Coordinates of C-alpha atoms in Angstrom, one line a residue:
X225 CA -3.9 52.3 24.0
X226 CA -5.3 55.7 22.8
X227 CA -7.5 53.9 20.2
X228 CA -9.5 51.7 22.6
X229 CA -12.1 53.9 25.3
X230 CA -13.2 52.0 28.5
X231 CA -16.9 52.4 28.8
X232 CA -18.1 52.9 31.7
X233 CA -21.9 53.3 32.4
X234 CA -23.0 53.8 35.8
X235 CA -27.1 52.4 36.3
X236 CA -29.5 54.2 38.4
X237 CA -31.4 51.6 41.0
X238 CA -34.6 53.3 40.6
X239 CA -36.5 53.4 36.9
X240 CA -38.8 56.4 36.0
X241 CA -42.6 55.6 35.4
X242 CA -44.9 57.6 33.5
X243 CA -46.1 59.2 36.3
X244 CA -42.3 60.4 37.2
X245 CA -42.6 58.2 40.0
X246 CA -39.4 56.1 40.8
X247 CA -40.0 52.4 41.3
X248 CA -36.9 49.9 42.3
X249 CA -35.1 48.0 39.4
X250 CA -35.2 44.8 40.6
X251 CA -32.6 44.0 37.9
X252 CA -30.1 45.9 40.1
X253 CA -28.3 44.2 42.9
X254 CA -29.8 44.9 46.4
X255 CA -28.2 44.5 49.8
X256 CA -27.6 40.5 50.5
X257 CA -27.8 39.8 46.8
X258 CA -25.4 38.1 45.4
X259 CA -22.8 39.7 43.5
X260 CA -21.9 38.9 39.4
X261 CA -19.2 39.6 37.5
X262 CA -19.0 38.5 33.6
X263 CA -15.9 38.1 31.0
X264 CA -16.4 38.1 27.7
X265 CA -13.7 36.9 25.2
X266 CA -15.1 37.9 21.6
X267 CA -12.8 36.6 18.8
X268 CA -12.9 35.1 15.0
X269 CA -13.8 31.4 15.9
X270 CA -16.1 32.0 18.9
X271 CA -17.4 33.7 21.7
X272 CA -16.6 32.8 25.5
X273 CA -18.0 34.0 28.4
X274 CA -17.0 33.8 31.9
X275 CA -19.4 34.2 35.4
X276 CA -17.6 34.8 38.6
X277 CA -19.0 35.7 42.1
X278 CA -17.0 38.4 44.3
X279 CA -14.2 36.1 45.8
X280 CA -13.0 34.8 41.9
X281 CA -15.3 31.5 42.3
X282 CA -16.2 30.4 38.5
X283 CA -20.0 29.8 38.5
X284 CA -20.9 29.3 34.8
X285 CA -19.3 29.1 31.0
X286 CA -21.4 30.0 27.8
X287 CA -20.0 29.8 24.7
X288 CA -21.6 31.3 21.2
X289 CA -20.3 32.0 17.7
X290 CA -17.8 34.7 16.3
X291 CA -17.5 38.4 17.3
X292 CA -15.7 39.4 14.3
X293 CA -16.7 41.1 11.0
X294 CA -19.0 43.5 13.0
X295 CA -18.9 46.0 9.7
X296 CA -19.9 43.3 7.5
X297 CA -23.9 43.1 6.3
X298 CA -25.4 41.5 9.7
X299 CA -22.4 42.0 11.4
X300 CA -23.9 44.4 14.0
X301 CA -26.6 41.7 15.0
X302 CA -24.8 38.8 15.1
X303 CA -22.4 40.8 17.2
X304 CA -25.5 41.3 19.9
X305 CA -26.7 37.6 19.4
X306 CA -22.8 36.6 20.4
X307 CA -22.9 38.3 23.4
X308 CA -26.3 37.4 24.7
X309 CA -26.4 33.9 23.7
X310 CA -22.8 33.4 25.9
X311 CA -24.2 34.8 28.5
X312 CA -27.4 32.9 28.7
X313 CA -25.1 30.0 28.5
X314 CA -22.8 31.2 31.5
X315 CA -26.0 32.3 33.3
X316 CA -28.2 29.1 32.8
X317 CA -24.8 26.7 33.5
X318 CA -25.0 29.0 37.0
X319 CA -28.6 28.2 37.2
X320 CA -29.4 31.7 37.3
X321 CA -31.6 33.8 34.7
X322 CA -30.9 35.1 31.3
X323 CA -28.6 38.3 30.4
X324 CA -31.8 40.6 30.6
X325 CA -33.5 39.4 34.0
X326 CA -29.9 39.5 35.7
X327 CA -28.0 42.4 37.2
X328 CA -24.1 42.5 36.8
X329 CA -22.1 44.5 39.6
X330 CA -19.3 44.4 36.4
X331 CA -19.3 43.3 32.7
X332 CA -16.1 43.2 31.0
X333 CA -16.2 42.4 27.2
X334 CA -12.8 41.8 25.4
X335 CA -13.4 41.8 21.8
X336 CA -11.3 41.3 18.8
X337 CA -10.0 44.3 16.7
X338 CA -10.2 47.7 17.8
X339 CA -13.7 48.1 20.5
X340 CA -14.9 51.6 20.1
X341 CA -17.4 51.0 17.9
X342 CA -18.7 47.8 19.5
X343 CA -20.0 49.8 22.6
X344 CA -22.4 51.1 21.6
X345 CA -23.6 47.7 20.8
X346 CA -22.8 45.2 23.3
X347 CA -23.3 48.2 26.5
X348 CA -27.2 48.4 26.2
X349 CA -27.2 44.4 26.5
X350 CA -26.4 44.4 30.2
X351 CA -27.8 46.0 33.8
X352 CA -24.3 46.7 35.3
X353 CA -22.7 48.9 37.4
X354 CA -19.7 49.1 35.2
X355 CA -19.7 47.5 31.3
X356 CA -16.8 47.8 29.8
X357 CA -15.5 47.1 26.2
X358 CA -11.6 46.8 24.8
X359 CA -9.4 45.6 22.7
X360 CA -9.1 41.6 23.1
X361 CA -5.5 42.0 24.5
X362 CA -5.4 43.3 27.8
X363 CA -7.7 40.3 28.9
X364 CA -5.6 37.8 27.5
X365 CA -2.9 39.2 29.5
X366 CA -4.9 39.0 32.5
X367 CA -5.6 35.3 31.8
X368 CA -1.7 34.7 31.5
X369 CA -0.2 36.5 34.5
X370 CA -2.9 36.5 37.1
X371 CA -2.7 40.7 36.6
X372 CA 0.3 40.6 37.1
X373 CA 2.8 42.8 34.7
X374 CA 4.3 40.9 31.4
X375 CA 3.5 40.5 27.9
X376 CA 1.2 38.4 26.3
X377 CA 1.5 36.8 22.6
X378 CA -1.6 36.1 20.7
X379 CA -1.6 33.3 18.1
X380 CA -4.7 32.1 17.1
X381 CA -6.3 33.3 13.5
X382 CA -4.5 36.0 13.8
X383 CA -1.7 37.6 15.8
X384 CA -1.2 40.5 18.3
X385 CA 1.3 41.0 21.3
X386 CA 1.0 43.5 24.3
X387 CA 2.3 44.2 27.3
X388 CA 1.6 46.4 30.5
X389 CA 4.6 47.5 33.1
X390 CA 3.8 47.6 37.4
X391 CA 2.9 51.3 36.7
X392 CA 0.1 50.4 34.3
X393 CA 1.9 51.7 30.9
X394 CA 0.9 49.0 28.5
X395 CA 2.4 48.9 24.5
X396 CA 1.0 47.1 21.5
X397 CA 3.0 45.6 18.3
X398 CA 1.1 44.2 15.6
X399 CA -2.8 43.0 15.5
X400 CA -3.4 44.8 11.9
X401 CA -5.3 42.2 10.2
X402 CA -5.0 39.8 7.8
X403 CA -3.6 42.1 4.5
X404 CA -1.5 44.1 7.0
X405 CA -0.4 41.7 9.8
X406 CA -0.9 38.7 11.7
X407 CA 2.4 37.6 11.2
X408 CA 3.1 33.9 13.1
X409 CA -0.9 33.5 13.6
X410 CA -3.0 30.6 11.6
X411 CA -3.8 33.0 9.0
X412 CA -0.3 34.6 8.3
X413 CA 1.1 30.7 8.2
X414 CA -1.0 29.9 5.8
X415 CA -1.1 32.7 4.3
X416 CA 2.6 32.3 3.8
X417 CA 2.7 28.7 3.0
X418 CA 0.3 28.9 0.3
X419 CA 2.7 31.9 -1.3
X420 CA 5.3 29.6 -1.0
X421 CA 3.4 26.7 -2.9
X422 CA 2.0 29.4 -5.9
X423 CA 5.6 30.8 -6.0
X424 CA 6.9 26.9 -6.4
X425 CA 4.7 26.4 -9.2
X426 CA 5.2 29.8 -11.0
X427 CA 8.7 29.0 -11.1
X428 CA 9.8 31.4 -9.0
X429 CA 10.4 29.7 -5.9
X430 CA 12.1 25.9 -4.6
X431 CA 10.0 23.2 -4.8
X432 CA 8.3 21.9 -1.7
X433 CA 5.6 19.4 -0.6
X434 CA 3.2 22.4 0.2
X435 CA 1.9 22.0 -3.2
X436 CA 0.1 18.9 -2.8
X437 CA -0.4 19.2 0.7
X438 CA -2.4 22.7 0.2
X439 CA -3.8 21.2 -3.0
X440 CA -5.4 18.6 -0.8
X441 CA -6.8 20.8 1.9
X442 CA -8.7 22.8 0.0
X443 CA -10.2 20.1 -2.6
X444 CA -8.9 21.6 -5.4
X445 CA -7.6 20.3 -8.7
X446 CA -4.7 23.3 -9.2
X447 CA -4.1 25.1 -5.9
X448 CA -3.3 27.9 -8.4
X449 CA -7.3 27.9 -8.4
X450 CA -7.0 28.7 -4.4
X451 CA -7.1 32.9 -5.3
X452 CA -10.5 32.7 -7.1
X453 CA -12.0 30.5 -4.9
X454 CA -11.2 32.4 -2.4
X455 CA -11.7 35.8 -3.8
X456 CA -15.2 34.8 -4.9
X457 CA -16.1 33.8 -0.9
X458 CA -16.1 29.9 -1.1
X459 CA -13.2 29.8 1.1
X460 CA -13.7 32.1 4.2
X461 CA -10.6 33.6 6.3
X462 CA -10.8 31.4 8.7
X463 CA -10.7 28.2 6.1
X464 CA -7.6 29.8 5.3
X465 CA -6.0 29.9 8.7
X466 CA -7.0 25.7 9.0
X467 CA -4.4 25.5 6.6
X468 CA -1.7 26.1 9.3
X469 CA -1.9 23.2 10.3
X470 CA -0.7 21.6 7.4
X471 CA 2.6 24.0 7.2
X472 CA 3.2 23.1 10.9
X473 CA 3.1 19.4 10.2
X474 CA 5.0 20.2 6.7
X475 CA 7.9 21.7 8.3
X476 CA 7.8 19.3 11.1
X477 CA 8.3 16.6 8.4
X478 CA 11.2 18.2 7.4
X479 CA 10.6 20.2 4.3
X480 CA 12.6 23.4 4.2
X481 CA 10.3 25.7 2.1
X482 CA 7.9 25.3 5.1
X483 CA 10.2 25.2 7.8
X484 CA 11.4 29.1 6.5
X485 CA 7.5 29.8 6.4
X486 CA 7.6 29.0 9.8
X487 CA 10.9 30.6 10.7
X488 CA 10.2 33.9 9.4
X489 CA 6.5 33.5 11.5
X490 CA 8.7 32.8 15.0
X491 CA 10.8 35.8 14.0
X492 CA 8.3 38.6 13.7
X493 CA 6.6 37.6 16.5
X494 CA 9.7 37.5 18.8
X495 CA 10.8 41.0 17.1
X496 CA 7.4 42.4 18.8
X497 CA 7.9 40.4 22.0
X498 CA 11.5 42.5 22.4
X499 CA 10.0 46.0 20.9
X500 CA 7.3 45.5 23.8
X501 CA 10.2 45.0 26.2
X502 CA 12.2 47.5 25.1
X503 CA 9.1 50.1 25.2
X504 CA 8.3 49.3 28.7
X505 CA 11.6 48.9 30.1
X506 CA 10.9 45.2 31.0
X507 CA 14.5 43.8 31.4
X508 CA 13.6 39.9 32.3
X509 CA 9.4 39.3 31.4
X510 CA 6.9 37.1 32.0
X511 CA 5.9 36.2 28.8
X512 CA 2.7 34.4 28.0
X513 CA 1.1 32.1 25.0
X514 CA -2.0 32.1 24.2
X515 CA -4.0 31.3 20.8
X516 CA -4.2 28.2 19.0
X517 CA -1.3 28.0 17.1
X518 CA 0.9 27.5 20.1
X519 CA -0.5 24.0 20.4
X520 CA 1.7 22.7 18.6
X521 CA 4.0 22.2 21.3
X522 CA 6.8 22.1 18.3
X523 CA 6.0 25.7 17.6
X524 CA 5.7 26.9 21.1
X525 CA 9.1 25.2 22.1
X526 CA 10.6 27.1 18.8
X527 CA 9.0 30.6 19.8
X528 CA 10.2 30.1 23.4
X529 CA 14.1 29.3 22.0
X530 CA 13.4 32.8 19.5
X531 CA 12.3 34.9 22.2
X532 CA 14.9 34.1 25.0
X533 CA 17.6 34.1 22.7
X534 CA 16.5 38.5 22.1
X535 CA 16.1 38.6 25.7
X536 CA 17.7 36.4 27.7
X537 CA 15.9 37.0 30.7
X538 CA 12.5 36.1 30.0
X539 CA 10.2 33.6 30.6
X540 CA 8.1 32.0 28.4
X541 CA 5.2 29.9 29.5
X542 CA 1.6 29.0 28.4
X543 CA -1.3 31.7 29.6
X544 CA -2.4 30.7 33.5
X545 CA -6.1 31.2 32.1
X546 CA -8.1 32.0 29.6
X547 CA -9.2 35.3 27.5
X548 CA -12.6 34.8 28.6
X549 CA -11.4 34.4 32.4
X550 CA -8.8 37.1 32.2
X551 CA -11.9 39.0 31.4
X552 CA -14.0 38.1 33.9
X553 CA -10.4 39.3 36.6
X554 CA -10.7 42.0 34.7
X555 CA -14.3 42.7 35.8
X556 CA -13.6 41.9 39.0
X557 CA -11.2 45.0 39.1
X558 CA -13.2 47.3 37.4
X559 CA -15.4 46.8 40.3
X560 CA -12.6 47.8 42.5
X561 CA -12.1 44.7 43.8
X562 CA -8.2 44.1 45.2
X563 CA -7.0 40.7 43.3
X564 CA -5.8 39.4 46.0
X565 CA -4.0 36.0 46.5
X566 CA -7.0 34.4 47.5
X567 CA -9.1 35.5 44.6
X568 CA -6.6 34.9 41.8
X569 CA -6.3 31.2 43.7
X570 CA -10.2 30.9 43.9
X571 CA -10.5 31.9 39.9
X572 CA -7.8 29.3 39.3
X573 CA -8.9 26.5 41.4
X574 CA -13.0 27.1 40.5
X575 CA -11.7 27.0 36.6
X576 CA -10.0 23.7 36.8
X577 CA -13.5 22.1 37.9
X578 CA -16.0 23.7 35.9
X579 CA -15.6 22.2 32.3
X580 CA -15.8 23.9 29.1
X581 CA -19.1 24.5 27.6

């Protein structure tokens, strides 16, 4: 993707003193050291990080607040603060140091929305060989396949799908935000579903049990008060994408206005899933699920029947690991390190144990 730049920064193990003399780094790794690799995921609801040693062994988990909104007041710091303090946390559960007494032989950080501006940021944080920062997708594709080509559909507050082909030619559809996109994601359900509601009680659209049951979620009296509450900041983006929830349990109780929220959701996601395909060629993918909309297993089974019936040969099955892991595979290879067999097993096996922070 032309819009996301790997950053690569290549440390020196020897540090200048005043007197231009070089001294050792002791931050760096030395021979018979052993070696570190770290994922980051960085998306709306949190911040995960992942420590792996050189044959895919999971060491440690840290987990901190949001990534997101890096251009809002504060932004910029709490972006930092995200990053160190799930670090710390995958460092300490590894019984190791913190994020500024360790050295990294690889630090991959997959944050959401676009990355180039976040290197500058997050790349000082770390001694490393190699730091690099992209776009959140290619590390949740990691998580789902192993590596291994496919596509991967992202469905959590909001929505993106990608996909890379054996030669390494990836695509993107979708992933433009919450007044442009995320179309089948938390927000974009209940983005939808709360239209549906205001358009019931303008007049304008079929009446449907959304109205209360919006009404409800957000405490209100009217939810034709739910704009200016919103607009004026007492109901964050991500209070909004809670409400999909409601709509998925709305539609599952049979009312039809939701049911065509939901349906027109599945829809534009599968459409992306089969422009992905079609740009790389991919006549029968592995396609993957990841977020937290899918879940609901309802909605995951109703994607699945969507996408196979555009292209018959896929697959479609839950991610194999997570963002934050699929980063850490990620750092692995940016290392240069094969993924071999063993590894991939080792990651999977060593993730199964070690609980979630």
């Amino acid at each position: 993707m032309s819009s996301i730049r790997d950053a690569d920064r290549q440390l020196t193990p020897t540090r200048q003193t005043p007197d231009s003399r070089p001294t050792p780094d002791s931050r760096l790794p030395t021979p018979g050291t052993r070696e570190l690799f770290l994922g980051i995921d960085g998306g709306q609801t949190g911040t995960q990080a992942v420590l792996v040693d050189g044959t895919g062994r999971v060491l440690g988990r840290g987990a901190a607040g949001p990534s997101n909104h890096v251009e809002m007041p504060g932004g910029r710091e709490r972006l930092r603060a995200a990053v160190i303090d799930s670090s710390n946390g995958a460092l300490s559960a590894a019984g190791l140091g913190r994020v500024d007494a360790v050295a990294f032989e690889a630090v991959y950080c997959a944050m959401t929305g676009e990355a180039d501006f976040k290197t500058e940021i997050i790349t000082p944080i770390f001694q490393s060989r190699v730091v690099r920062v992209e776009h959140d997708a290619p590390a949740a594709l990691a998580g789902g396949t192993l590596g291994d080509p496919g596509i991967i559909v992202i469905a959590g507050t909001g929505s993106v799908v990608y996909g890379e082909d054996a030669e390494g030619r990836s695509a993107r559809a979708g992933g433009w935000g919450y007044v442009f996109g995320d179309e089948g994601s938390g927000f974009g359900l209940a983005r939808e579903g709360i239209r549906a509601g205001l358009e019931a009680l303008d007049g304008v659209g079929p009446q449907t049990a959304l109205v209360p049951v919006l009404t409800r979620r957000f405490a209100l009296a009217d939810l034709r008060l739910l704009p200016m509450v919103m607009y004026n900041g007492h109901v964050s983006r991500d209070g909004v994408a809670a409400a999909a929830r409601d709509v998925l349990d709305t539609w599952q109780a049979g009312d039809g206005v939701a049911g065509r929220v939901v349906a027109s959701g599945i829809e534009a996601l599968a459409s992306r899933v089969r422009s992905i395909a079609e740009r790389l060629a991919l006549v029968a993918p592995r396609v993957c699920l990841s977020g937290g909309v899918f879940r609901s297993g309802a909605y995951a089974e109703a994607f699945r029947v969507a996408v196979v019936s555009q292209l018959p040969g896929a697959t479609v099955e839950p991610a194999s690991l997570s963002p934050a892991e699929g980063a850490a595979l990620l750092a692995l290879r940016a290392a240069g390190r094969p993924l071999t067999d063993a590894l991939r097993a080792a990651l999977v096996n060593s993730s199964r144990v070690l609980p979630e922070p």
